Amino acid sequence: MPSQQYLEQLKTLSNRLVALQKPIRILDAIKWTPEIEQAFHASGGKALPKVGPEYYQRQALGFDPERLDRELLALDRDIKRQLGRGDALGKILKSTVEQYQLVVQLLRHRGRAEFGDYSRQLYGSASDRIRGDRKTLRTLGERLCDIFSLPAVEHLNRPYPRDIGAETAVAMLRQRMDRYFGPGQVKVSISDDIVSDAAAGGDTIKVNRRASFSELDIQVLEVHEGWVHIGTTLNGREQPWATWLSVGSPRITGIQEGMAVLMETLTFSSFPQRARRVSDRVVAVDLAEQGADFCEVYRYFLERGVSEHDSYRVTQRVFRGGQVSGDRGAVFTKDISYVKGFVENVNFIRSAIQSGVPEIIPMLFVGKVTLDDLPLLYERYLEGVISAPRHLPPMFRDLNGLYVWFGFSSSLSLMNIARVQQHFSKLFEQLPATAPLYPGSNNGKRDAELD
């Protein structure tokens, strides 16, 4: 067990970072108003949105970039001086501070070419390779898009009418959050100032007053925003010394968004159209990084059968904060995190099982972490410096079912799926022509825009 002096220094430095990052709101600083979308559609999707450096300058950051940069630099020096250059927890804390220094630069260059450079430093690129594999994220994204666009998808659709209003959605989510976290631990409220249908931050879920939801949308929000994003925040806040684990710099985005998508999958909350939307984001980032402008990316999805609304949404997410002209690939690359994080989390869990250390898996929920942090954090947990995660999804609290699920999936991956499919295709050819299992399920309505 480290000395009390060391622990107190660690906590003091951690609390300084928590306080310094508090006014930083990346998505708020680069969000677009509904009027931009209205003007774009009014042009028939042919005029680039009028969003440039001047537009972003009118959106206050809520902090002084130069002052915050100086304070982060001072904190960086104090971490090295007080904890030592070789201290393992100090290195994680220092890496997080350096991330926020890059975030300050990212937001100072909104609407400019340098924005894309900082975004790639923080979130990566669609041309990055999957850890431990040669495939790029773009290749994986395209493959997933193909899978979630197969004709079979239409045979799976069932009626999930979006007939739940915002007030009812708030009541339903509040009840579910109380059941999972305990009464009053998570706030759920109506909001008039968010662009998406719902969003989470800290210990709060906000629901757009103008939005409507299906029962499946509510289930997605419960596990994605609640169990993962809010759950890891609250677990981080309960850390006695490493309090920075409650805040999320971009370095942890992949594991967070990937785990949220994985939870949707493990709880059977997701559906093909939503999975396709997540996969489309990787393709959109790559197109924009290669120099396509806003209109070109928008038309790419429109020509592939994506609705005008969803084509705009996936394109807008990538170009917010960057340059709509496509110059130098100056775009926001955060949206690769969903697919990248999903794959790397699955590979981490499978590897932990194969390596005989499944006990490390619950540490995925200990706070805002990266996969590389986990072995060290587990060691510090054994020493009593890090507290075990309190809020854990059922399948991560008792790992038996998860172990079996990943065990079977690992074994199936050894099979030649092409040959297996060829075998069963001969049986399927004997089937009469079939209609969708749940005809007319979508009723012409778009899917909810859940982050």
C-alpha positions as a Python dict, from the first residue, in 0.01 Angstrom:
ca = {
    (1, 'M'): (0, 0, 0),
    (2, 'P'): (146, 341, -97),
    (3, 'S'): (207, 595, 177),
    (4, 'Q'): (-68, 826, 296),
    (5, 'Q'): (131, 1124, 169),
    (6, 'Y'): (139, 975, -181),
    (7, 'L'): (-236, 905, -175),
    (8, 'E'): (-318, 1258, -61),
    (9, 'Q'): (-97, 1404, -335),
    (10, 'L'): (-266, 1182, -592),
    (11, 'K'): (-610, 1294, -477),
    (12, 'T'): (-517, 1663, -473),
    (13, 'L'): (-375, 1647, -825),
    (14, 'S'): (-676, 1446, -944),
    (15, 'N'): (-920, 1697, -797),
    (16, 'R'): (-735, 1981, -971),
    (17, 'L'): (-788, 1810, -1307),
    (18, 'V'): (-1155, 1743, -1233),
    (19, 'A'): (-1204, 2114, -1158),
    (20, 'L'): (-1003, 2237, -1458),
    (21, 'Q'): (-1189, 2027, -1714),
    (22, 'K'): (-1534, 2112, -1580),
    (23, 'P'): (-1613, 2403, -1816),
    (24, 'I'): (-1498, 2210, -2127),
    (25, 'R'): (-1798, 2100, -2334),
    (26, 'I'): (-1671, 1978, -2670),
    (27, 'L'): (-2005, 1893, -2831),
    (28, 'D'): (-2170, 2214, -2710),
    (29, 'A'): (-1882, 2416, -2856),
    (30, 'I'): (-1928, 2271, -3206),
    (31, 'K'): (-2304, 2206, -3227),
    (32, 'W'): (-2513, 2332, -3519),
    (33, 'T'): (-2850, 2501, -3484),
    (34, 'P'): (-3169, 2355, -3640),
    (35, 'E'): (-3177, 2653, -3880),
    (36, 'I'): (-2865, 2521, -4055),
    (37, 'E'): (-3042, 2196, -4138),
    (38, 'Q'): (-3352, 2380, -4256),
    (39, 'A'): (-3148, 2600, -4489),
    (40, 'F'): (-2960, 2298, -4627),
    (41, 'H'): (-3278, 2110, -4714),
    (42, 'A'): (-3428, 2429, -4860),
    (43, 'S'): (-3137, 2435, -5107),
    (44, 'G'): (-3221, 2082, -5214),
    (45, 'G'): (-2907, 1956, -5045),
    (46, 'K'): (-2688, 2139, -5295),
    (47, 'A'): (-2552, 2436, -5098),
    (48, 'L'): (-2280, 2391, -4839),
    (49, 'P'): (-2395, 2486, -4489),
    (50, 'K'): (-2277, 2834, -4393),
    (51, 'V'): (-2067, 2724, -4100),
    (52, 'G'): (-1716, 2864, -4066),
    (53, 'P'): (-1479, 3019, -3810),
    (54, 'E'): (-1709, 3321, -3766),
    (55, 'Y'): (-2003, 3095, -3678),
    (56, 'Y'): (-1805, 2919, -3406),
    (57, 'Q'): (-1663, 3243, -3267),
    (58, 'R'): (-2020, 3339, -3180),
    (59, 'Q'): (-2045, 3028, -2961),
    (60, 'A'): (-1876, 3101, -2631),
    (61, 'L'): (-1648, 2830, -2498),
    (62, 'G'): (-1721, 2901, -2134),
    (63, 'F'): (-1353, 2928, -2045),
    (64, 'D'): (-1043, 3130, -2133),
    (65, 'P'): (-832, 2900, -2359),
    (66, 'E'): (-500, 3069, -2280),
    (67, 'R'): (-556, 3065, -1906),
    (68, 'L'): (-678, 2705, -1904),
    (69, 'D'): (-380, 2599, -2113),
    (70, 'R'): (-143, 2756, -1859),
    (71, 'E'): (-319, 2589, -1568),
    (72, 'L'): (-308, 2248, -1737),
    (73, 'L'): (62, 2295, -1809),
    (74, 'A'): (123, 2379, -1443),
    (75, 'L'): (-70, 2068, -1336),
    (76, 'D'): (135, 1856, -1575),
    (77, 'R'): (457, 1983, -1415),
    (78, 'D'): (325, 1925, -1063),
    (79, 'I'): (232, 1564, -1143),
    (80, 'K'): (588, 1490, -1254),
    (81, 'R'): (737, 1676, -958),
    (82, 'Q'): (515, 1535, -682),
    (83, 'L'): (448, 1179, -803),
    (84, 'G'): (767, 1124, -999),
    (85, 'R'): (817, 1062, -1370),
    (86, 'G'): (801, 685, -1327),
    (87, 'D'): (482, 663, -1119),
    (88, 'A'): (229, 446, -1304),
    (89, 'L'): (-89, 621, -1188),
    (90, 'G'): (86, 953, -1242),
    (91, 'K'): (147, 856, -1605),
    (92, 'I'): (-225, 790, -1662),
    (93, 'L'): (-315, 1118, -1494),
    (94, 'K'): (-50, 1301, -1698),
    (95, 'S'): (-181, 1147, -2024),
    (96, 'T'): (-529, 1270, -1936),
    (97, 'V'): (-398, 1623, -1871),
    (98, 'E'): (-219, 1619, -2207),
    (99, 'Q'): (-545, 1518, -2374),
    (100, 'Y'): (-722, 1819, -2233),
    (101, 'Q'): (-438, 2041, -2356),
    (102, 'L'): (-507, 1910, -2706),
    (103, 'V'): (-881, 1964, -2655),
    (104, 'V'): (-816, 2331, -2580),
    (105, 'Q'): (-625, 2359, -2909),
    (106, 'L'): (-899, 2169, -3094),
    (107, 'L'): (-1163, 2416, -2981),
    (108, 'R'): (-943, 2718, -3048),
    (109, 'H'): (-926, 2607, -3413),
    (110, 'R'): (-1297, 2544, -3475),
    (111, 'G'): (-1381, 2593, -3842),
    (112, 'R'): (-1014, 2589, -3946),
    (113, 'A'): (-788, 2335, -4116),
    (114, 'E'): (-596, 2260, -3796),
    (115, 'F'): (-917, 2132, -3633),
    (116, 'G'): (-887, 1804, -3824),
    (117, 'D'): (-524, 1754, -3721),
    (118, 'Y'): (-610, 1790, -3352),
    (119, 'S'): (-915, 1567, -3392),
    (120, 'R'): (-703, 1285, -3534),
    (121, 'Q'): (-455, 1321, -3249),
    (122, 'L'): (-741, 1287, -3001),
    (123, 'Y'): (-975, 1034, -3161),
    (124, 'G'): (-777, 872, -3442),
    (125, 'S'): (-864, 826, -3809),
    (126, 'A'): (-1087, 597, -4014),
    (127, 'S'): (-770, 473, -4185),
    (128, 'D'): (-631, 345, -3852),
    (129, 'R'): (-594, -30, -3815),
    (130, 'I'): (-773, -236, -3555),
    (131, 'R'): (-541, -312, -3265),
    (132, 'G'): (-374, -646, -3332),
    (133, 'D'): (-517, -677, -3686),
    (134, 'R'): (-441, -546, -4034),
    (135, 'K'): (-794, -435, -4119),
    (136, 'T'): (-869, -62, -4120),
    (137, 'L'): (-1172, 86, -3951),
    (138, 'R'): (-1308, 191, -4292),
    (139, 'T'): (-1292, -171, -4413),
    (140, 'L'): (-1473, -292, -4103),
    (141, 'G'): (-1730, -13, -4127),
    (142, 'E'): (-1813, -99, -4489),
    (143, 'R'): (-1848, -467, -4402),
    (144, 'L'): (-2088, -390, -4120),
    (145, 'C'): (-2288, -157, -4345),
    (146, 'D'): (-2329, -443, -4593),
    (147, 'I'): (-2444, -682, -4322),
    (148, 'F'): (-2699, -440, -4179),
    (149, 'S'): (-2831, -360, -4527),
    (150, 'L'): (-2904, -719, -4633),
    (151, 'P'): (-3259, -800, -4749),
    (152, 'A'): (-3297, -1007, -4433),
    (153, 'V'): (-3325, -682, -4235),
    (154, 'E'): (-3669, -617, -4384),
    (155, 'H'): (-3779, -961, -4268),
    (156, 'L'): (-3682, -877, -3911),
    (157, 'N'): (-3863, -546, -3879),
    (158, 'R'): (-4139, -546, -3625),
    (159, 'P'): (-4368, -266, -3512),
    (160, 'Y'): (-4199, -42, -3257),
    (161, 'P'): (-4411, 271, -3296),
    (162, 'R'): (-4250, 592, -3175),
    (163, 'D'): (-4556, 696, -2978),
    (164, 'I'): (-4394, 775, -2642),
    (165, 'G'): (-4379, 1148, -2578),
    (166, 'A'): (-4096, 1325, -2399),
    (167, 'E'): (-4277, 1355, -2064),
    (168, 'T'): (-4361, 984, -2059),
    (169, 'A'): (-4008, 896, -2170),
    (170, 'V'): (-3868, 1094, -1877),
    (171, 'A'): (-4092, 908, -1633),
    (172, 'M'): (-3996, 569, -1779),
    (173, 'L'): (-3625, 643, -1776),
    (174, 'R'): (-3638, 786, -1424),
    (175, 'Q'): (-3801, 466, -1300),
    (176, 'R'): (-3535, 252, -1472),
    (177, 'M'): (-3248, 465, -1342),
    (178, 'D'): (-3386, 447, -987),
    (179, 'R'): (-3409, 70, -1016),
    (180, 'Y'): (-3050, 35, -1139),
    (181, 'F'): (-2866, 305, -942),
    (182, 'G'): (-3094, 365, -646),
    (183, 'P'): (-3361, 633, -594),
    (184, 'G'): (-3257, 985, -691),
    (185, 'Q'): (-2900, 899, -797),
    (186, 'V'): (-2960, 994, -1162),
    (187, 'K'): (-3156, 1294, -1283),
    (188, 'V'): (-3376, 1267, -1592),
    (189, 'S'): (-3525, 1588, -1728),
    (190, 'I'): (-3683, 1761, -2027),
    (191, 'S'): (-3452, 1985, -2231),
    (192, 'D'): (-3506, 2252, -2495),
    (193, 'D'): (-3139, 2304, -2583),
    (194, 'I'): (-3015, 1969, -2717),
    (195, 'V'): (-3005, 1880, -3086),
    (196, 'S'): (-3036, 1501, -3055),
    (197, 'D'): (-3344, 1331, -2914),
    (198, 'A'): (-3163, 1250, -2589),
    (199, 'A'): (-2819, 1297, -2435),
    (200, 'A'): (-2639, 1213, -2112),
    (201, 'G'): (-2371, 1392, -1914),
    (202, 'G'): (-2246, 1346, -1560),
    (203, 'D'): (-2537, 1204, -1362),
    (204, 'T'): (-2809, 1346, -1586),
    (205, 'I'): (-3007, 1230, -1890),
    (206, 'K'): (-3173, 1504, -2095),
    (207, 'V'): (-3469, 1432, -2321),
    (208, 'N'): (-3557, 1662, -2609),
    (209, 'R'): (-3902, 1810, -2552),
    (210, 'R'): (-3986, 1775, -2924),
    (211, 'A'): (-3882, 1410, -2953),
    (212, 'S'): (-4086, 1091, -2943),
    (213, 'F'): (-3963, 740, -2871),
    (214, 'S'): (-4041, 371, -2904),
    (215, 'E'): (-4008, 117, -2624),
    (216, 'L'): (-3685, -5, -2787),
    (217, 'D'): (-3545, 351, -2789),
    (218, 'I'): (-3606, 372, -2414),
    (219, 'Q'): (-3425, 41, -2364),
    (220, 'V'): (-3127, 165, -2569),
    (221, 'L'): (-3109, 483, -2361),
    (222, 'E'): (-3123, 284, -2040),
    (223, 'V'): (-2822, 65, -2115),
    (224, 'H'): (-2620, 298, -2342),
    (225, 'E'): (-2647, 626, -2155),
    (226, 'G'): (-2739, 490, -1814),
    (227, 'W'): (-2552, 168, -1746),
    (228, 'V'): (-2236, 269, -1934),
    (229, 'H'): (-2185, 645, -1951),
    (230, 'I'): (-2349, 743, -1624),
    (231, 'G'): (-2249, 420, -1450),
    (232, 'T'): (-1878, 473, -1515),
    (233, 'T'): (-1908, 838, -1410),
    (234, 'L'): (-2061, 745, -1076),
    (235, 'N'): (-1809, 464, -1023),
    (236, 'G'): (-1531, 713, -1091),
    (237, 'R'): (-1676, 962, -843),
    (238, 'E'): (-1662, 696, -573),
    (239, 'Q'): (-1287, 651, -612),
    (240, 'P'): (-1116, 759, -289),
    (241, 'W'): (-792, 880, -451),
    (242, 'A'): (-800, 856, -832),
    (243, 'T'): (-1093, 1095, -867),
    (244, 'W'): (-1001, 1181, -1229),
    (245, 'L'): (-1157, 847, -1326),
    (246, 'S'): (-1493, 1025, -1311),
    (247, 'V'): (-1418, 1251, -1610),
    (248, 'G'): (-1380, 1154, -1971),
    (249, 'S'): (-1111, 1297, -2193),
    (250, 'P'): (-1108, 1185, -2560),
    (251, 'R'): (-857, 908, -2479),
    (252, 'I'): (-1141, 706, -2323),
    (253, 'T'): (-1405, 771, -2590),
    (254, 'G'): (-1344, 445, -2776),
    (255, 'I'): (-1388, 219, -2477),
    (256, 'Q'): (-1692, 419, -2360),
    (257, 'E'): (-1884, 428, -2687),
    (258, 'G'): (-1775, 77, -2778),
    (259, 'M'): (-1894, -58, -2443),
    (260, 'A'): (-2224, 126, -2483),
    (261, 'V'): (-2280, -42, -2822),
    (262, 'L'): (-2173, -377, -2676),
    (263, 'M'): (-2427, -338, -2394),
    (264, 'E'): (-2699, -269, -2650),
    (265, 'T'): (-2599, -596, -2817),
    (266, 'L'): (-2574, -808, -2503),
    (267, 'T'): (-2916, -691, -2382),
    (268, 'F'): (-3075, -735, -2728),
    (269, 'S'): (-3170, -367, -2724),
    (270, 'S'): (-3019, -275, -3060),
    (271, 'F'): (-3169, -329, -3406),
    (272, 'P'): (-3024, -345, -3759),
    (273, 'Q'): (-3112, 11, -3858),
    (274, 'R'): (-2936, 151, -3551),
    (275, 'A'): (-2633, -72, -3606),
    (276, 'R'): (-2621, 45, -3968),
    (277, 'R'): (-2627, 405, -3849),
    (278, 'V'): (-2328, 342, -3622),
    (279, 'S'): (-2139, 171, -3906),
    (280, 'D'): (-2222, 453, -4148),
    (281, 'R'): (-2037, 694, -3921),
    (282, 'V'): (-1702, 529, -3992),
    (283, 'V'): (-1760, 550, -4367),
    (284, 'A'): (-1866, 915, -4335),
    (285, 'V'): (-1548, 1003, -4145),
    (286, 'D'): (-1331, 832, -4406),
    (287, 'L'): (-1502, 1004, -4699),
    (288, 'A'): (-1459, 1342, -4531),
    (289, 'E'): (-1098, 1270, -4439),
    (290, 'Q'): (-1029, 1188, -4804),
    (291, 'G'): (-1150, 1535, -4905),
    (292, 'A'): (-1522, 1493, -4982),
    (293, 'D'): (-1723, 1803, -4894),
    (294, 'F'): (-2047, 1811, -4696),
    (295, 'C'): (-2275, 1778, -4999),
    (296, 'E'): (-2075, 1488, -5143),
    (297, 'V'): (-2090, 1288, -4819),
    (298, 'Y'): (-2461, 1366, -4784),
    (299, 'R'): (-2533, 1244, -5138),
    (300, 'Y'): (-2325, 930, -5082),
    (301, 'F'): (-2568, 809, -4816),
    (302, 'L'): (-2876, 943, -4994),
    (303, 'E'): (-2788, 736, -5303),
    (304, 'R'): (-2761, 425, -5086),
    (305, 'G'): (-3116, 448, -4962),
    (306, 'V'): (-3059, 638, -4638),
    (307, 'S'): (-3332, 892, -4565),
    (308, 'E'): (-3270, 1267, -4608),
    (309, 'H'): (-3293, 1313, -4232),
    (310, 'D'): (-3044, 1039, -4145),
    (311, 'S'): (-2810, 1129, -4433),
    (312, 'Y'): (-2792, 1483, -4299),
    (313, 'R'): (-2743, 1365, -3941),
    (314, 'V'): (-2450, 1131, -4013),
    (315, 'T'): (-2285, 1397, -4231),
    (316, 'Q'): (-2341, 1679, -3984),
    (317, 'R'): (-2186, 1479, -3702),
    (318, 'V'): (-1861, 1447, -3899),
    (319, 'F'): (-1833, 1807, -4023),
    (320, 'R'): (-1928, 1986, -3699),
    (321, 'G'): (-1632, 2188, -3580),
    (322, 'G'): (-1440, 2134, -3904),
    (323, 'Q'): (-1458, 2265, -4260),
    (324, 'V'): (-1764, 2179, -4470),
    (325, 'S'): (-1558, 2227, -4788),
    (326, 'G'): (-1363, 1907, -4720),
    (327, 'D'): (-1026, 2086, -4734),
    (328, 'R'): (-742, 1881, -4582),
    (329, 'G'): (-990, 1646, -4419),
    (330, 'A'): (-1052, 1901, -4144),
    (331, 'V'): (-1335, 1708, -3980),
    (332, 'F'): (-1445, 1569, -3643),
    (333, 'T'): (-1333, 1205, -3626),
    (334, 'K'): (-1495, 1107, -3296),
    (335, 'D'): (-1753, 889, -3469),
    (336, 'I'): (-1503, 614, -3546),
    (337, 'S'): (-1508, 541, -3172),
    (338, 'Y'): (-1830, 337, -3174),
    (339, 'V'): (-1709, 64, -3411),
    (340, 'K'): (-1345, 82, -3303),
    (341, 'G'): (-1437, 61, -2934),
    (342, 'F'): (-1687, -220, -2987),
    (343, 'V'): (-1432, -440, -3165),
    (344, 'E'): (-1148, -366, -2923),
    (345, 'N'): (-1366, -421, -2615),
    (346, 'V'): (-1483, -756, -2750),
    (347, 'N'): (-1126, -855, -2832),
    (348, 'F'): (-1014, -746, -2483),
    (349, 'I'): (-1282, -956, -2312),
    (350, 'R'): (-1208, -1259, -2530),
    (351, 'S'): (-834, -1221, -2466),
    (352, 'A'): (-886, -1189, -2090),
    (353, 'I'): (-1083, -1513, -2093),
    (354, 'Q'): (-832, -1693, -2315),
    (355, 'S'): (-543, -1570, -2095),
    (356, 'G'): (-708, -1692, -1775),
    (357, 'V'): (-770, -1351, -1614),
    (358, 'P'): (-1149, -1296, -1646),
    (359, 'E'): (-1146, -1116, -1309),
    (360, 'I'): (-1006, -806, -1481),
    (361, 'I'): (-1316, -767, -1701),
    (362, 'P'): (-1536, -576, -1448),
    (363, 'M'): (-1264, -310, -1433),
    (364, 'L'): (-1403, -188, -1768),
    (365, 'F'): (-1664, -10, -1553),
    (366, 'V'): (-1434, 125, -1279),
    (367, 'G'): (-1445, 472, -1436),
    (368, 'K'): (-1338, 654, -1750),
    (369, 'V'): (-1049, 437, -1863),
    (370, 'T'): (-866, 296, -2165),
    (371, 'L'): (-788, -70, -2220),
    (372, 'D'): (-420, -3, -2161),
    (373, 'D'): (-502, 139, -1817),
    (374, 'L'): (-681, -171, -1691),
    (375, 'P'): (-395, -405, -1589),
    (376, 'L'): (-236, -131, -1379),
    (377, 'L'): (-568, -22, -1228),
    (378, 'Y'): (-641, -383, -1137),
    (379, 'E'): (-306, -408, -960),
    (380, 'R'): (-386, -90, -766),
    (381, 'Y'): (-729, -233, -684),
    (382, 'L'): (-558, -534, -526),
    (383, 'E'): (-345, -290, -324),
    (384, 'G'): (-653, -98, -205),
    (385, 'V'): (-581, 225, -393),
    (386, 'I'): (-860, 179, -652),
    (387, 'S'): (-1213, 87, -547),
    (388, 'A'): (-1406, -185, -730),
    (389, 'P'): (-1687, -59, -955),
    (390, 'R'): (-2011, -45, -760),
    (391, 'H'): (-2254, -9, -1050),
    (392, 'L'): (-2215, -310, -1279),
    (393, 'P'): (-2452, -455, -1541),
    (394, 'P'): (-2580, -800, -1437),
    (395, 'M'): (-2369, -991, -1689),
    (396, 'F'): (-2052, -820, -1560),
    (397, 'R'): (-2140, -879, -1195),
    (398, 'D'): (-2166, -1254, -1249),
    (399, 'L'): (-1928, -1345, -1531),
    (400, 'N'): (-2042, -1703, -1583),
    (401, 'G'): (-2291, -1627, -1858),
    (402, 'L'): (-2055, -1379, -2025),
    (403, 'Y'): (-1776, -1636, -2016),
    (404, 'V'): (-1993, -1896, -2189),
    (405, 'W'): (-2123, -1644, -2446),
    (406, 'F'): (-1773, -1536, -2547),
    (407, 'G'): (-1649, -1894, -2529),
    (408, 'F'): (-1902, -2011, -2784),
    (409, 'S'): (-1848, -1704, -3005),
    (410, 'S'): (-1472, -1761, -3004),
    (411, 'S'): (-1521, -2122, -3112),
    (412, 'L'): (-1761, -2027, -3391),
    (413, 'S'): (-1506, -1782, -3530),
    (414, 'L'): (-1287, -2080, -3621),
    (415, 'M'): (-1541, -2208, -3873),
    (416, 'N'): (-1543, -2130, -4244),
    (417, 'I'): (-1864, -1928, -4264),
    (418, 'A'): (-1862, -1930, -4646),
    (419, 'R'): (-1879, -2309, -4655),
    (420, 'V'): (-2140, -2321, -4379),
    (421, 'Q'): (-2355, -2070, -4565),
    (422, 'Q'): (-2318, -2266, -4888),
    (423, 'H'): (-2444, -2576, -4708),
    (424, 'F'): (-2757, -2410, -4567),
    (425, 'S'): (-2827, -2211, -4884),
    (426, 'K'): (-2923, -2537, -5053),
    (427, 'L'): (-3194, -2583, -4791),
    (428, 'F'): (-3313, -2223, -4814),
    (429, 'E'): (-3351, -2248, -5192),
    (430, 'Q'): (-3642, -2483, -5134),
    (431, 'L'): (-3838, -2219, -4946),
    (432, 'P'): (-4127, -2043, -5120),
    (433, 'A'): (-4104, -1666, -5168),
    (434, 'T'): (-4157, -1504, -4831),
    (435, 'A'): (-4283, -1167, -4717),
    (436, 'P'): (-4134, -970, -4429),
    (437, 'L'): (-4216, -1119, -4091),
    (438, 'Y'): (-4358, -789, -3962),
    (439, 'P'): (-4483, -598, -4271),
    (440, 'G'): (-4529, -222, -4251),
    (441, 'S'): (-4348, -197, -3920),
    (442, 'N'): (-4182, 141, -3966),
    (443, 'N'): (-4497, 328, -4069),
    (444, 'G'): (-4279, 567, -4264),
    (445, 'K'): (-4125, 707, -3947),
    (446, 'R'): (-3755, 771, -3898),
    (447, 'D'): (-3550, 608, -3624),
    (448, 'A'): (-3471, 804, -3309),
    (449, 'E'): (-3143, 994, -3308),
    (450, 'L'): (-2985, 849, -2997),
    (451, 'D'): (-2616, 912, -2941),
}
